[in-house]
PDB file of C-alpha atoms in Angstrom:
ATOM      1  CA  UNK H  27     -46.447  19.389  24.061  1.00  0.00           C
ATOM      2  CA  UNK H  28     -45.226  20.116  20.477  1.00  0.00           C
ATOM      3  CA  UNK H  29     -42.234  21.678  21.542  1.00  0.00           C
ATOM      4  CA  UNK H  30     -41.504  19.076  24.078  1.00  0.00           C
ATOM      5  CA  UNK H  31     -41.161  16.585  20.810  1.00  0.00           C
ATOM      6  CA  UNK H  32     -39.675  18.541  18.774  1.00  0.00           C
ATOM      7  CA  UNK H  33     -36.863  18.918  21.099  1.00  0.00           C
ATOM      8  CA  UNK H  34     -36.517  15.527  21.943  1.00  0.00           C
ATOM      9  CA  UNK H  35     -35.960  14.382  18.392  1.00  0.00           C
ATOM     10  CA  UNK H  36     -33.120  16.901  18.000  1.00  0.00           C
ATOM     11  CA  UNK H  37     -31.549  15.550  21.101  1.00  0.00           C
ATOM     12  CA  UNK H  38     -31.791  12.190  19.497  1.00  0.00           C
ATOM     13  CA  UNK H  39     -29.954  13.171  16.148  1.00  0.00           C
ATOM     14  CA  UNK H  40     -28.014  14.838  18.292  1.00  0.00           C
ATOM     15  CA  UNK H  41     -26.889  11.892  20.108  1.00  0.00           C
ATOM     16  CA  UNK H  42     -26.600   9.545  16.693  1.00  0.00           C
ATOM     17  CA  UNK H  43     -24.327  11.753  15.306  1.00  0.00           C
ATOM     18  CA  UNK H  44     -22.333  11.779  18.606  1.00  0.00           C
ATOM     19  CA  UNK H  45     -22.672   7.684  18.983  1.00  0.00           C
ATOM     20  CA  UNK H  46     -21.245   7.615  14.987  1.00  0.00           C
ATOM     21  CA  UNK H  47     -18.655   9.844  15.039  1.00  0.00           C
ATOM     22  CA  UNK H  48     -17.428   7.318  18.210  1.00  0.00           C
ATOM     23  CA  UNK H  49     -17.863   4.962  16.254  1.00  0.00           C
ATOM     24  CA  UNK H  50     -15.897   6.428  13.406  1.00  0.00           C
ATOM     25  CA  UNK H  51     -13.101   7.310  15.946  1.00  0.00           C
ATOM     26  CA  UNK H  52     -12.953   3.910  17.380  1.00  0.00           C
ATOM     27  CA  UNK H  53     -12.165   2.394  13.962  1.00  0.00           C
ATOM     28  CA  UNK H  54      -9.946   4.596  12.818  1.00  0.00           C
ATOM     29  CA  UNK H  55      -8.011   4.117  16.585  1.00  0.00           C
ATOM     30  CA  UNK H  56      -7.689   0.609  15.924  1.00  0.00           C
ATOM     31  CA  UNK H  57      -6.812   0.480  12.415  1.00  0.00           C
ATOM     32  CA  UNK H  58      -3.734  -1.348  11.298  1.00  0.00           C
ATOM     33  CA  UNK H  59      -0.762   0.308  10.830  1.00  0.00           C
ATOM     34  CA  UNK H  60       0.691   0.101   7.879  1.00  0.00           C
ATOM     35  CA  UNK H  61       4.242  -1.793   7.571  1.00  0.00           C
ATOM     36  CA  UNK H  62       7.579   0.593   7.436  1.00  0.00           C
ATOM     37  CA  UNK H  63       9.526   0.743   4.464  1.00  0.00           C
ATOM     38  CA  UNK H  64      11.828  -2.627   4.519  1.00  0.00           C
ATOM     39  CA  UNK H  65      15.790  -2.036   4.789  1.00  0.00           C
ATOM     40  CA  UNK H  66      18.097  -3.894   2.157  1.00  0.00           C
ATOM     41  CA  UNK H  67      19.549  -6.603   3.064  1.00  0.00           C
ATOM     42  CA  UNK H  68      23.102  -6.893   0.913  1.00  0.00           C
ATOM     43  CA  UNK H  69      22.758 -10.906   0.741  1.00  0.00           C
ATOM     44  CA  UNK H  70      19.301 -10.788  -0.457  1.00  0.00           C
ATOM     45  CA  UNK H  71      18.963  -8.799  -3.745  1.00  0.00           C
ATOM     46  CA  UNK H  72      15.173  -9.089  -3.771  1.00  0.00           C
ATOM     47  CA  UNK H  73      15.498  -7.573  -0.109  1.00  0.00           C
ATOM     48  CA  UNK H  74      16.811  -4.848  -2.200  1.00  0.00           C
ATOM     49  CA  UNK H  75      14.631  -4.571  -4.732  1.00  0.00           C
ATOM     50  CA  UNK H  76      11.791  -4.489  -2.253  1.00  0.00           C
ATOM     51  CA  UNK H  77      13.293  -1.740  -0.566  1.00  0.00           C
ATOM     52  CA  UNK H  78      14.340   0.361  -3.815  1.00  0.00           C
ATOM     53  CA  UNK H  79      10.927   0.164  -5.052  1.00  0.00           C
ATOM     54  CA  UNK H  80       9.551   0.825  -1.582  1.00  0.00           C
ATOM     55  CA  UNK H  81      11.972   4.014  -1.585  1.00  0.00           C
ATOM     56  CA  UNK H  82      10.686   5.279  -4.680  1.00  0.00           C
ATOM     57  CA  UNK H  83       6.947   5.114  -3.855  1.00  0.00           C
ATOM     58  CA  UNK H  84       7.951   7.003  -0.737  1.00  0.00           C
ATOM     59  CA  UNK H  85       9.765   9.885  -2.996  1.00  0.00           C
ATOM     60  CA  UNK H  86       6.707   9.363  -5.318  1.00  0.00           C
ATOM     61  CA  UNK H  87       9.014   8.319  -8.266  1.00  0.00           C
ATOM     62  CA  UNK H  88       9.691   5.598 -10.591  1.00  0.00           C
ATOM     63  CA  UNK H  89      11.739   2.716  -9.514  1.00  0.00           C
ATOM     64  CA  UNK H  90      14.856   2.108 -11.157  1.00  0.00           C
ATOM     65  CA  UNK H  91      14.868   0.179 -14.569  1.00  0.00           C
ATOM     66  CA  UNK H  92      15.317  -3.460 -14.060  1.00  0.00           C
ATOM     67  CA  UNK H  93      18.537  -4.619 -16.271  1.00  0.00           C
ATOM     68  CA  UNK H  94      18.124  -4.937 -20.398  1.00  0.00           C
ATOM     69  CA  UNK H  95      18.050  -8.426 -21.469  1.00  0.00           C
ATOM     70  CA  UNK H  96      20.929  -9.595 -23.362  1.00  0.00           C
ATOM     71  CA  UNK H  97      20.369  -9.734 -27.624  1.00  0.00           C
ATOM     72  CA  UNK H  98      20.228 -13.790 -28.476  1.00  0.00           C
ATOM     73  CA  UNK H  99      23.480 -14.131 -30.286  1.00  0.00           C
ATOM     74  CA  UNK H 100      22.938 -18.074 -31.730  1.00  0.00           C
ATOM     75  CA  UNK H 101      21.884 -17.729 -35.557  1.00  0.00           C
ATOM     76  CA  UNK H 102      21.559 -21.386 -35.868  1.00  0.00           C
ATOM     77  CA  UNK H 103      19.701 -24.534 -34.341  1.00  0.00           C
ATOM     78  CA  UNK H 104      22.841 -25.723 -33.864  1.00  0.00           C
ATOM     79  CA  UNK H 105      24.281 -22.868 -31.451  1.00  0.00           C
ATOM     80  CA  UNK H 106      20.882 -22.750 -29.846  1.00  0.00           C
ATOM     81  CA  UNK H 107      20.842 -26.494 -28.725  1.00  0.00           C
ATOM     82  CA  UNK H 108      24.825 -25.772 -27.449  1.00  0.00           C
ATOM     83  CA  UNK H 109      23.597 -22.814 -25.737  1.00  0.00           C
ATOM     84  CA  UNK H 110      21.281 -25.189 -24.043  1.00  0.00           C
TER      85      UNK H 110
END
């Protein structure tokens, strides 16, 4: 009678690790999938943007620099409040 026990408790690990790795299946199966890489749109520069930077995660790079500010050229108030 042992034996008989014995058995039957490998048959049920057995069958837990056949009911999880279903389970693990199933949820991978009906995972999201995940969204392909935008294409630019040339009216829309953040369209772009989105797509450059999604381009260079694909190539595993950096994205491109953004643009360098431009040096404030007014020395006084007065050229900063006719700036504004």
């Amino acid at each position: 009678m042992r034996v008989h026990g014995v058995r039957m408790l490998w048959i049920g690990a057995g069958l837990w690790i056949v009911a999880l790795g279903a389970g693990v299946l199933l949820v991978a199966s009906t995972a999201p999938t995940p969204d392909p890489i935008p294409t630019p749109s040339p009216q829309n520069p953040l369209d772009r943007d989105k797509a450059e930077k999604a381009a260079a995660a694909a190539r595993n790079t950096a994205p491109p620099a953004p643009p360098t500010p431009r040096r404030w050229s007014a020395r006084t108030v007065a050229e900063v409040q006719a700036n504004l």
